[in-house]
Tab-separated table of C-alpha atoms and ligand atoms in Angstrom:
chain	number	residue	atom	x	y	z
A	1252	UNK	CA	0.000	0.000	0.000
A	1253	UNK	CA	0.691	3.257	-0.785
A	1254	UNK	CA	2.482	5.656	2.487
A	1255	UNK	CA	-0.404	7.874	2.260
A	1256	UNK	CA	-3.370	6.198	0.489
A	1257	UNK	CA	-6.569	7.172	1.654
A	1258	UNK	CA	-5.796	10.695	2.299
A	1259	UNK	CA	-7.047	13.716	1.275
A	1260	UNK	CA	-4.508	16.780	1.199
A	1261	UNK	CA	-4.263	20.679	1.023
A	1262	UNK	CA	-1.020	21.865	0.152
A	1263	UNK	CA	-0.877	25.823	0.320
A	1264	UNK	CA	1.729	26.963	-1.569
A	1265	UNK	CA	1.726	24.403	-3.760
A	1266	UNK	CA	2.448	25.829	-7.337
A	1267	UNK	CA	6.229	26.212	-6.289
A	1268	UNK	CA	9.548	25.200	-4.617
A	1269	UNK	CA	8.584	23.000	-1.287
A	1270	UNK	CA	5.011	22.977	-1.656
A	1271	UNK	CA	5.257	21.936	-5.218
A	1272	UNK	CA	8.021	18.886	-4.341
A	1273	UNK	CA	5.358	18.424	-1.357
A	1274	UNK	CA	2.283	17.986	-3.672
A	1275	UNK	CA	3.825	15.599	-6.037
A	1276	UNK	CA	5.585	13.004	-3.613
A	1277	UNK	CA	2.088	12.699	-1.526
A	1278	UNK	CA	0.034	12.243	-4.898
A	1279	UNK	CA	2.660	9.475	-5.960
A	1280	UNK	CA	2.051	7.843	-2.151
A	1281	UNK	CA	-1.538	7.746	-2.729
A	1282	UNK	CA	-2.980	10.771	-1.512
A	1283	UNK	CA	-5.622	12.847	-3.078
A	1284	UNK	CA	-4.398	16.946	-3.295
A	1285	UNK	CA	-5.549	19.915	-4.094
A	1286	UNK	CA	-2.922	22.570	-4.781
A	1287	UNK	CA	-3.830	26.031	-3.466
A	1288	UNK	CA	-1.638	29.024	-4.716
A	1289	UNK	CA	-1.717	32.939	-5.565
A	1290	UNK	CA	0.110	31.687	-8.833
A	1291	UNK	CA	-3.689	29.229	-10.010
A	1292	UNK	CA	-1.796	28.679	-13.520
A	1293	UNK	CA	0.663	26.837	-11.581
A	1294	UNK	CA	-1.493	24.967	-9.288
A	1295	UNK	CA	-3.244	23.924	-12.519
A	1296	UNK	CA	-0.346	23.022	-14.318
A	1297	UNK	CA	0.840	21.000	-11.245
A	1298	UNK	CA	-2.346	19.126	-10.630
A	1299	UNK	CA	-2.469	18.493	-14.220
A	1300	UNK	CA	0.746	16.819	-14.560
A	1301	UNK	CA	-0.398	15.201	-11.448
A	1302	UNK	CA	-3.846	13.405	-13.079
A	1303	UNK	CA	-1.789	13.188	-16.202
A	1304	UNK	CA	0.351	10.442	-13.703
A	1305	UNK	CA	-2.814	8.318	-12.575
A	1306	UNK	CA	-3.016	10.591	-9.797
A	1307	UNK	CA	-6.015	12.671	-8.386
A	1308	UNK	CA	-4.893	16.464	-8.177
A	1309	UNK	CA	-7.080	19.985	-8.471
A	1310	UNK	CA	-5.442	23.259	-8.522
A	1311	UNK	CA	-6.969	26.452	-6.946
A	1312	UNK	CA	-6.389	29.958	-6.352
A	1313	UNK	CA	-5.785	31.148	-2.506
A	1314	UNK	CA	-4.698	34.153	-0.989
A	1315	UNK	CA	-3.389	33.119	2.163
A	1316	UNK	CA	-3.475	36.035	3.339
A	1317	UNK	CA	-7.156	36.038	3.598
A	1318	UNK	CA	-9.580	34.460	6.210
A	1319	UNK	CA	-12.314	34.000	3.195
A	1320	UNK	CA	-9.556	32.882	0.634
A	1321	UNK	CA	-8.444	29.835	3.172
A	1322	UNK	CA	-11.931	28.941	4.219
A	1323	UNK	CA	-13.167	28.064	1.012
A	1324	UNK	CA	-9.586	26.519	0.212
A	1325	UNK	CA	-10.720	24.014	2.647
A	1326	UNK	CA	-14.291	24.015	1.340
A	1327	UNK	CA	-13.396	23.106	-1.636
A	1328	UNK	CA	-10.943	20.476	-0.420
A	1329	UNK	CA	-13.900	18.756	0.975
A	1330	UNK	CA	-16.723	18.917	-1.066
A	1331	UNK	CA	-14.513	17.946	-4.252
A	1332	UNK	CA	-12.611	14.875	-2.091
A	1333	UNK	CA	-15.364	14.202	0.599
A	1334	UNK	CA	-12.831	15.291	3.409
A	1335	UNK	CA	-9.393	16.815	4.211
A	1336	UNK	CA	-7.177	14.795	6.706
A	1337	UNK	CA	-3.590	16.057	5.672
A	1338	UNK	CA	-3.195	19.888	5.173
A	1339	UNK	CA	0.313	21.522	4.990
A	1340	UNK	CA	0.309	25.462	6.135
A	1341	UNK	CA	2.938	25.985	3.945
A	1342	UNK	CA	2.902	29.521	2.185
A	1343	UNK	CA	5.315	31.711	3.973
A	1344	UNK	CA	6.904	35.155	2.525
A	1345	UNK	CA	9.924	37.378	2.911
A	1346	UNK	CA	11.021	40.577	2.200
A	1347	UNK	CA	14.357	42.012	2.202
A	1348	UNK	CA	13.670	45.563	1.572
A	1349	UNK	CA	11.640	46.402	3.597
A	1350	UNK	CA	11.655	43.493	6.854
A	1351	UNK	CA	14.719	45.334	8.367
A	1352	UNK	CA	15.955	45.298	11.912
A	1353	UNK	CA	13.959	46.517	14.544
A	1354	UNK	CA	14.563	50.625	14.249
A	1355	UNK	CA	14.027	50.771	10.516
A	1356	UNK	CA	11.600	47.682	9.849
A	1357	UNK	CA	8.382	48.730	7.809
A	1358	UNK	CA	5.381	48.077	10.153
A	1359	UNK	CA	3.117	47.499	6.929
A	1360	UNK	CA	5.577	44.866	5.717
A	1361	UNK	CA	5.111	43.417	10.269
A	1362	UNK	CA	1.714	43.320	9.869
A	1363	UNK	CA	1.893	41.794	6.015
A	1364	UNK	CA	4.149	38.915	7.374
A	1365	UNK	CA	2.043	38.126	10.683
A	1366	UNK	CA	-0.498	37.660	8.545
A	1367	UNK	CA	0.261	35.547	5.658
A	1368	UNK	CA	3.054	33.639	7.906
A	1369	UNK	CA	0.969	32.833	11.077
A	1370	UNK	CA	-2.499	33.457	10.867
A	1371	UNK	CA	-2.716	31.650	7.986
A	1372	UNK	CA	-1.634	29.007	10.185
A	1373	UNK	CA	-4.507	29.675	12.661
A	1374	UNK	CA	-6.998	29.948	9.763
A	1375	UNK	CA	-6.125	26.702	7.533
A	1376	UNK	CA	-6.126	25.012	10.976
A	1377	UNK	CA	-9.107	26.432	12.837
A	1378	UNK	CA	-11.270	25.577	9.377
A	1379	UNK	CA	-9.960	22.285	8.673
A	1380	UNK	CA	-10.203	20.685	12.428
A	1381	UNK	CA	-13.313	20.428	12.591
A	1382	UNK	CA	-13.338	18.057	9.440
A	1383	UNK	CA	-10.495	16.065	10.951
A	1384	UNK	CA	-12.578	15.251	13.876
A	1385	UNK	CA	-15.042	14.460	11.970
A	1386	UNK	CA	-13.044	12.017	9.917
A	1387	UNK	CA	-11.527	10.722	12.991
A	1388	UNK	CA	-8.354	12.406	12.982
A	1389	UNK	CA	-5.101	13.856	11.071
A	1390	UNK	CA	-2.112	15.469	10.392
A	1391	UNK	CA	-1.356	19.468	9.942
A	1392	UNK	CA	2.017	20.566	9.321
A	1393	UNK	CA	3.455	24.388	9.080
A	1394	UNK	CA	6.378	25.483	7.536
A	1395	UNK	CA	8.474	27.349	9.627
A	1396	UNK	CA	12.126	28.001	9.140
A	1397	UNK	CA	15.598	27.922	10.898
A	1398	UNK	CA	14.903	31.984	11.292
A	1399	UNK	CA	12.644	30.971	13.476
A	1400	UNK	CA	15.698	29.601	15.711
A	1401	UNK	CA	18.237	32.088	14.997
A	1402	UNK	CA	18.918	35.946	15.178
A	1403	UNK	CA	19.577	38.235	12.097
A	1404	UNK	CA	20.746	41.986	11.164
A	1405	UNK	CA	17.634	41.841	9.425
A	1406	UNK	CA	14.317	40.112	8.771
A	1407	UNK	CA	12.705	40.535	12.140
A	1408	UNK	CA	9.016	40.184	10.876
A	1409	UNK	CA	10.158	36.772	9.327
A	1410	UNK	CA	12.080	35.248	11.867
A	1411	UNK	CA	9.267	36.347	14.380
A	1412	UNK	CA	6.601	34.214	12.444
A	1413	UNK	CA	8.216	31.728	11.853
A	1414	UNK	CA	9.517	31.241	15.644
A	1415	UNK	CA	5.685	31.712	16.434
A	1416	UNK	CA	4.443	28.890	13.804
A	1417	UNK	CA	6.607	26.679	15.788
A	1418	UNK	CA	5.380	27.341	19.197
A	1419	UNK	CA	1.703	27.546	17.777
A	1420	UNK	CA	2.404	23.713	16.012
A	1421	UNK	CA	2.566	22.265	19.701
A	1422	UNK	CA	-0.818	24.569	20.691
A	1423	UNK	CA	-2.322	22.991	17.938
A	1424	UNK	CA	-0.855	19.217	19.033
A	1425	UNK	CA	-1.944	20.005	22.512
A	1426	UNK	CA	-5.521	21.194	21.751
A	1427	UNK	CA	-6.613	18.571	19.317
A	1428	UNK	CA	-4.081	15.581	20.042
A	1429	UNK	CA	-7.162	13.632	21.924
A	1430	UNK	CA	-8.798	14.067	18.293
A	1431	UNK	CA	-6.534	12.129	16.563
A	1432	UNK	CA	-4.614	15.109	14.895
A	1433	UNK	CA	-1.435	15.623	14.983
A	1434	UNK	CA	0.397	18.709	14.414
A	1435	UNK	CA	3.876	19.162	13.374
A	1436	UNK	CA	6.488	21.939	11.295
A	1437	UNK	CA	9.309	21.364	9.288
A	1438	UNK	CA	11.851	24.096	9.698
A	1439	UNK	CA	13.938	24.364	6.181
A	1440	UNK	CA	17.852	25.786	6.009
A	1441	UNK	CA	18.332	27.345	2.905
A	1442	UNK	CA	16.693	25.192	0.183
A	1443	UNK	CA	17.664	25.331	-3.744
A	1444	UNK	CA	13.507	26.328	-4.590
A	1445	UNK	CA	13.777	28.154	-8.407
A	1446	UNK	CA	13.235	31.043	-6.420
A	1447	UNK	CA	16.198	30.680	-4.230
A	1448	UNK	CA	18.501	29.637	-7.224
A	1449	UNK	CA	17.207	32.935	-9.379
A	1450	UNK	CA	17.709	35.312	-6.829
A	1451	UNK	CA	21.120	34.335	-4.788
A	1452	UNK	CA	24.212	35.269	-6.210
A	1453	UNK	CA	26.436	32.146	-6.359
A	1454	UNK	CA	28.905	34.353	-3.804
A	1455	UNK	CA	25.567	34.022	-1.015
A	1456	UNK	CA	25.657	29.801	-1.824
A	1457	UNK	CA	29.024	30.041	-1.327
A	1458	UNK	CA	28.203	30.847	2.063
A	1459	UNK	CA	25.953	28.878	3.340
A	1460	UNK	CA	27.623	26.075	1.680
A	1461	UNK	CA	30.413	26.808	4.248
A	1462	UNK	CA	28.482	26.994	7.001
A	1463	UNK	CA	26.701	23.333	6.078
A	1464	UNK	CA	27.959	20.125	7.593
A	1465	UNK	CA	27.273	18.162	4.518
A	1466	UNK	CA	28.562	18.985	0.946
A	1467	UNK	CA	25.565	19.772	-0.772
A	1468	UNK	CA	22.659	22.354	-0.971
A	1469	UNK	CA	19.456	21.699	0.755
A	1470	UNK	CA	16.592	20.645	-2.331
A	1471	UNK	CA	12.645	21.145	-2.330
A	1472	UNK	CA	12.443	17.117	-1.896
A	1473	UNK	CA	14.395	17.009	0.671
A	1474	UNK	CA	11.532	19.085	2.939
A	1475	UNK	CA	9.057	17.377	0.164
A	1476	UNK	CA	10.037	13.606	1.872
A	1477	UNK	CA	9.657	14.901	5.628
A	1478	UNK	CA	6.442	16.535	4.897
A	1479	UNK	CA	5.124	12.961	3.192
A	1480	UNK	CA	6.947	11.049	6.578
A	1481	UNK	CA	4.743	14.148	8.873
A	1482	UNK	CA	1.418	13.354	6.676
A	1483	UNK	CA	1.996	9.711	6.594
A	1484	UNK	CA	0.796	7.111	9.563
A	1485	UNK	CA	4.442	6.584	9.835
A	1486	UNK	CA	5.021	9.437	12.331
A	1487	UNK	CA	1.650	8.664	13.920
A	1488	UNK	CA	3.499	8.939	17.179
A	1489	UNK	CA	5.192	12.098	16.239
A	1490	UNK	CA	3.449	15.547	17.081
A	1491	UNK	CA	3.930	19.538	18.375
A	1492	UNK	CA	7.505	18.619	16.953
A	1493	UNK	CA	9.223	20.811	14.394
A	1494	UNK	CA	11.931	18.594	12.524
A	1495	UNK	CA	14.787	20.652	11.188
A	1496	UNK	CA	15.874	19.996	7.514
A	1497	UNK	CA	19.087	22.132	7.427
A	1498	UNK	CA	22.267	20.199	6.185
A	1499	UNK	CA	24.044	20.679	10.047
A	1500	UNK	CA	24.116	24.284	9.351
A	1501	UNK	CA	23.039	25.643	12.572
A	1502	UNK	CA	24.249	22.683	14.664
A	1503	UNK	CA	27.386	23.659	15.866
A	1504	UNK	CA	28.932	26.327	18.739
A	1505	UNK	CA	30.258	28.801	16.134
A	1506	UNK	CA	33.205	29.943	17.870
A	1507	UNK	CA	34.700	26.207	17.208
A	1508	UNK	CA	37.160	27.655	14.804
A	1509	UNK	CA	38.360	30.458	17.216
A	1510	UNK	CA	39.191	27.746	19.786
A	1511	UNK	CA	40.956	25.211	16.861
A	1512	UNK	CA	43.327	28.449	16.621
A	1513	UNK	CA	43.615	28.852	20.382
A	1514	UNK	CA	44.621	25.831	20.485
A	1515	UNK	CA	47.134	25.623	17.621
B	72	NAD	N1	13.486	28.021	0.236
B	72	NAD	C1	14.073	28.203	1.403
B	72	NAD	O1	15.298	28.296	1.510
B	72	NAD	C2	13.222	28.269	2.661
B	72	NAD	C3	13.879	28.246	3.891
B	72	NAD	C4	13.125	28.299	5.050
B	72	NAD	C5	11.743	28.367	4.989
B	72	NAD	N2	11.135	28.391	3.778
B	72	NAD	C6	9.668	28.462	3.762
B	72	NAD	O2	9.161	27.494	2.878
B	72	NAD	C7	7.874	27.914	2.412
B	72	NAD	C8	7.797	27.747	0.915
B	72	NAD	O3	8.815	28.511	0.322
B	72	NAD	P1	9.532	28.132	-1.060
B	72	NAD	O4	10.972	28.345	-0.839
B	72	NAD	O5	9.056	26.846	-1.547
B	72	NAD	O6	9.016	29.365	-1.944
B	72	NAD	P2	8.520	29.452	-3.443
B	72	NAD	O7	8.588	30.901	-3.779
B	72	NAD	O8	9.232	28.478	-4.334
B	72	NAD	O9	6.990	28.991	-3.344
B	72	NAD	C9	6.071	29.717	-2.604
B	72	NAD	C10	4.698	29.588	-3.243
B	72	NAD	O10	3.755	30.272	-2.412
B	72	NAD	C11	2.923	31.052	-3.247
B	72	NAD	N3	2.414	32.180	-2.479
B	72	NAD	C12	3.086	33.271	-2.073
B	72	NAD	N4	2.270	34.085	-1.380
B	72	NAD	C13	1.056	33.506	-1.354
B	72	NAD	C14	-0.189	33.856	-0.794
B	72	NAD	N5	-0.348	34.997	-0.097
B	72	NAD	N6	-1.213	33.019	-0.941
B	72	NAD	C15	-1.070	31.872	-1.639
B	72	NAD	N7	0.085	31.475	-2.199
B	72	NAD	C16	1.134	32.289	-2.056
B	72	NAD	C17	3.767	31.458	-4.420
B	72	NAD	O11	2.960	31.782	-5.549
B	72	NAD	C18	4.620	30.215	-4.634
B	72	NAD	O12	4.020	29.308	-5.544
B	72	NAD	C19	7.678	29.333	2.936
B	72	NAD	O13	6.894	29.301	4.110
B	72	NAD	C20	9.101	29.766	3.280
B	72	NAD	O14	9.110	30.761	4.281
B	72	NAD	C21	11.837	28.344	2.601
């Protein structure tokens, strides 16, 4: 059998990058999905070449960055596939103009990114439990990030949501766990999306691919395979957990190489 026959998923996000690798490896498991993204061509496109496969894929336009937009998202999940017991919170943005440190941040762009990065969290979630229950259970994940762990010079906004989406995921586990849902994140290091590739300049890879402790850029199915694990009865002993998928990045004290030298 299939890891994840039987199920019926919402991916948000799901036209691109993560939620796009996401999409495609729980449709090949056996799962039913319907691909909700701001970009609908590409939610199309994707569930076409989905159902062109033998799977069973629909592609819709949401905004997730309104309450109306993810309520009928998960409408439409369940009158089209009779229920939704997987759904992946997965839309997240950034901005590097204007989500600055704390003295200069835009407020606007605050508000923007609490809103699309975490209450769209609350929203899928708050809609879609109530059809869990009824169906007896299942699994939400969020997409958070290792900014959510970490300090920076800038991106406050982002880093706050997504350190929120991670404390929210075990509020979520803790209120609905006796349900039968389970509610998990996936924090990403950087990850080669085509948006990440387009808009790094191979000096910023160089970077992080000195920071990483393996040899090799993070890839959209590498969070795609630990969101399938997250949605699958495989992990049905896993929840309010938020794996990390970051290559070793972040694992280590960094002052290490200041006390090799010492040392030396
Ligand atoms: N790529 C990385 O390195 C990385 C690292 C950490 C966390 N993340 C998180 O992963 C998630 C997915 O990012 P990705 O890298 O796959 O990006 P991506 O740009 O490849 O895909 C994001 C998708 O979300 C859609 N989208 C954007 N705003 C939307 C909205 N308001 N409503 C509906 N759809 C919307 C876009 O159209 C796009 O298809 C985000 O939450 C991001 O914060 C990514």
């Amino acid at each position: 059998m299939a890891r994840v026959e039987g199920k019926v998923a919402l991916v948000t996000g799901g036209a691109s990058g993560i939620g796009l690798s996401s999409a495609r490896l729980l449709a090949k498991e056996g799962a039913k999905v319907v691909i909700a993204d701001f970009n609908v061509e590409g939610a199309q496109q994707a569930a076409a070449e989905i159902n062109a496969q033998g799977g069973e894929a629909y592609g819709l336009f949401l905004d997730a960055g309104d309450e109306s937009s993810i309520r009928e998202a998960v409408e439409f999940t369940v009158k089209h596939f009779g229920t939704i017991t997987v759904l992946f919170n997965n839309v997240g943005l950034t901005n590097l103009q204007k989500d600055l440190d704390v003295v200069n941040m835009d407020l606007m762009e605050w508000d923007r990114l609490m809103n699309v990065n975490l209450k769209s969290v609350l929203l899928g979630s708050r809609f879609a439990i109530p059809h869990m229950i009824e169906a007896g259970g299942g699994s939400i994940i969020n997409t958070a990030s290792m900014a959510g762990f970490t300090g920076d010079s800038i991106r406050s906004a982002y880093g706050a949501s997504k350190a929120a989406v991670v404390n929210l995921t075990k509020y979520i586990a803790t209120q609905y766990g006796a349900s039968g849902i389970r509610c998990n994140a996936v924090a990403p290091g950087l990850i080669l999306t085509p948006a990440a590739k387009n808009n790094m300049p191979p000096q910023v890879l160089d970077i992080f691919a000195k920071y990483n402790k393996l040899p090799y850029h993070g890839e959209p199915d590498d969070i795609g395979y630990t969101v399938l694990f997250l949605a699958s009865d495989e992990s049905k002993f896993i929840t309010g957990q938020t794996i990390q998928v970051e290559g070793g990045h972040y694992i280590a004290n960094p002052s290490i190489p200041d006390f090799a030298d010492f040392m030396q």
